[in-house]
Amino acid sequence: EPEVTQTPSHQVTQMGQEVILRCVPISNHLYFYWYRQILGQKVEFLVSFYNNEISEKSEIFDDQFSVERPDGSNFTLKIRSTKLEDSAMYFCASSEGQGVGYTFGSGTRLTVV
Amino acid sequence: AQKVTQAQTEISVVEKEDVTLDCVYETRDTTYYLFWYKQPPSGELVFLIRRNSFDEQNEISGRYSWNFQKSTSSFNFTITASQVVDSAVYFCALSGNQAGTALIFGKGTTLSVSS
């Protein structure tokens, strides 16, 4: 069964450093997403991406964050100058279209120290 | 604005008991989609079901069943004869009809099943 792949599974970074979280969505999916889950809390939407541009973003997705599809397969989330409160599980997801089968990756646990 | 409310923060049951997880949603869209996800202790999000707003038929899949009622904006999830492996956090989620729209999650219900 096709799956969304995220790397790394766990990343530790120092406060103020830049991190790039990587995702390989399902190949025939057109929509890509990043979500965040702070430990013990709900899953929160960050951004959706379609046709090489952001289609929707939440209040959380400020200038500290950026997304990119650098090639035909990868989808990345960059966090500039990380803060302690950026520590969370970051999930990538992809879908074929609206309301259809969001498939989530297994997540990247980011720890900012 | 869209919103999902899971009023039950934690539920504890003994194996073989039936348990119902509640989900109430708010949306102005006439077409929307409802989901349930399971998050086991390992942390991944496991898709359980998707329902569109025009399909109010209840669904049963093994020990799992879902009751969708538009009149009360609810999409409840029942586990029959619960097992220890059902212990997890369960999230209800809602998305609109626009392509690429966000999936809005509830806060989740932590289910603990003891033997």
mmCIF file with all atom_site columns, C-alpha atoms in Angstrom, chain A residues 25-66:
data_model
loop_
_atom_site.group_PDB
_atom_site.id
_atom_site.type_symbol
_atom_site.label_atom_id
_atom_site.label_alt_id
_atom_site.label_comp_id
_atom_site.label_asym_id
_atom_site.label_entity_id
_atom_site.label_seq_id
_atom_site.pdbx_PDB_ins_code
_atom_site.Cartn_x
_atom_site.Cartn_y
_atom_site.Cartn_z
_atom_site.occupancy
_atom_site.B_iso_or_equiv
_atom_site.pdbx_formal_charge
_atom_site.auth_seq_id
_atom_site.auth_comp_id
_atom_site.auth_asym_id
_atom_site.auth_atom_id
_atom_site.pdbx_PDB_model_num
ATOM 1  C CA . PRO A 1 25 ? 4.187  12.114 -0.550 1.00 0.00 ? 25 PRO A CA 1
ATOM 2  C CA . ILE A 1 26 ? 2.314  9.427  -2.448 1.00 0.00 ? 26 ILE A CA 1
ATOM 3  C CA . SER A 1 27 ? 3.291  9.774  -6.086 1.00 0.00 ? 27 SER A CA 1
ATOM 4  C CA . ASN A 1 28 ? -0.113 10.402 -7.674 1.00 0.00 ? 28 ASN A CA 1
ATOM 5  C CA . HIS A 1 29 ? -1.340 12.743 -4.953 1.00 0.00 ? 29 HIS A CA 1
ATOM 6  C CA . LEU A 1 30 ? -1.684 16.414 -5.791 1.00 0.00 ? 30 LEU A CA 1
ATOM 7  C CA . TYR A 1 31 ? -2.155 18.074 -2.404 1.00 0.00 ? 31 TYR A CA 1
ATOM 8  C CA . PHE A 1 32 ? 0.422  18.152 0.352  1.00 0.00 ? 32 PHE A CA 1
ATOM 9  C CA . TYR A 1 33 ? 0.131  19.233 3.946  1.00 0.00 ? 33 TYR A CA 1
ATOM 10 C CA . TRP A 1 34 ? 2.076  19.779 7.120  1.00 0.00 ? 34 TRP A CA 1
ATOM 11 C CA . TYR A 1 35 ? 0.512  19.362 10.547 1.00 0.00 ? 35 TYR A CA 1
ATOM 12 C CA . ARG A 1 36 ? 1.972  19.775 14.009 1.00 0.00 ? 36 ARG A CA 1
ATOM 13 C CA . GLN A 1 37 ? 1.172  18.047 17.291 1.00 0.00 ? 37 GLN A CA 1
ATOM 14 C CA . ILE A 1 38 ? 2.664  19.408 20.484 1.00 0.00 ? 38 ILE A CA 1
ATOM 15 C CA . LEU A 1 39 ? 3.047  16.583 22.997 1.00 0.00 ? 39 LEU A CA 1
ATOM 16 C CA . GLY A 1 40 ? -0.294 15.608 24.491 1.00 0.00 ? 40 GLY A CA 1
ATOM 17 C CA . GLN A 1 41 ? -2.272 18.070 22.408 1.00 0.00 ? 41 GLN A CA 1
ATOM 18 C CA . LYS A 1 42 ? -4.355 17.955 19.271 1.00 0.00 ? 42 LYS A CA 1
ATOM 19 C CA . VAL A 1 43 ? -3.095 17.818 15.719 1.00 0.00 ? 43 VAL A CA 1
ATOM 20 C CA . GLU A 1 44 ? -2.942 21.319 14.215 1.00 0.00 ? 44 GLU A CA 1
ATOM 21 C CA . PHE A 1 45 ? -2.935 22.303 10.565 1.00 0.00 ? 45 PHE A CA 1
ATOM 22 C CA . LEU A 1 46 ? 0.053  24.318 9.384  1.00 0.00 ? 46 LEU A CA 1
ATOM 23 C CA . VAL A 1 47 ? -0.098 24.576 5.599  1.00 0.00 ? 47 VAL A CA 1
ATOM 24 C CA . SER A 1 48 ? -1.410 23.012 2.411  1.00 0.00 ? 48 SER A CA 1
ATOM 25 C CA . PHE A 1 49 ? 0.393  23.080 -0.921 1.00 0.00 ? 49 PHE A CA 1
ATOM 26 C CA . TYR A 1 50 ? -0.852 22.539 -4.449 1.00 0.00 ? 50 TYR A CA 1
ATOM 27 C CA . ASN A 1 51 ? 0.560  23.201 -7.879 1.00 0.00 ? 51 ASN A CA 1
ATOM 28 C CA . ASN A 1 52 ? 3.802  24.526 -6.420 1.00 0.00 ? 52 ASN A CA 1
ATOM 29 C CA . GLU A 1 53 ? 2.226  27.106 -4.179 1.00 0.00 ? 53 GLU A CA 1
ATOM 30 C CA . ILE A 1 54 ? 0.640  27.438 -0.774 1.00 0.00 ? 54 ILE A CA 1
ATOM 31 C CA . SER A 1 55 ? -3.135 27.052 -1.000 1.00 0.00 ? 55 SER A CA 1
ATOM 32 C CA . GLU A 1 56 ? -3.964 27.592 2.654  1.00 0.00 ? 56 GLU A CA 1
ATOM 33 C CA . LYS A 1 57 ? -2.043 28.302 5.849  1.00 0.00 ? 57 LYS A CA 1
ATOM 34 C CA . SER A 1 58 ? -2.889 28.683 9.510  1.00 0.00 ? 58 SER A CA 1
ATOM 35 C CA . GLU A 1 59 ? -1.937 31.414 11.970 1.00 0.00 ? 59 GLU A CA 1
ATOM 36 C CA . ILE A 1 60 ? 0.819  29.148 13.245 1.00 0.00 ? 60 ILE A CA 1
ATOM 37 C CA . PHE A 1 61 ? 2.538  29.201 9.852  1.00 0.00 ? 61 PHE A CA 1
ATOM 38 C CA . ASP A 1 62 ? 4.324  32.520 10.189 1.00 0.00 ? 62 ASP A CA 1
ATOM 39 C CA . ASP A 1 63 ? 7.484  33.861 8.555  1.00 0.00 ? 63 ASP A CA 1
ATOM 40 C CA . GLN A 1 64 ? 9.541  31.376 10.523 1.00 0.00 ? 64 GLN A CA 1
ATOM 41 C CA . PHE A 1 65 ? 8.171  28.575 8.368  1.00 0.00 ? 65 PHE A CA 1
ATOM 42 C CA . SER A 1 66 ? 8.456  27.835 4.675  1.00 0.00 ? 66 SER A CA 1
#
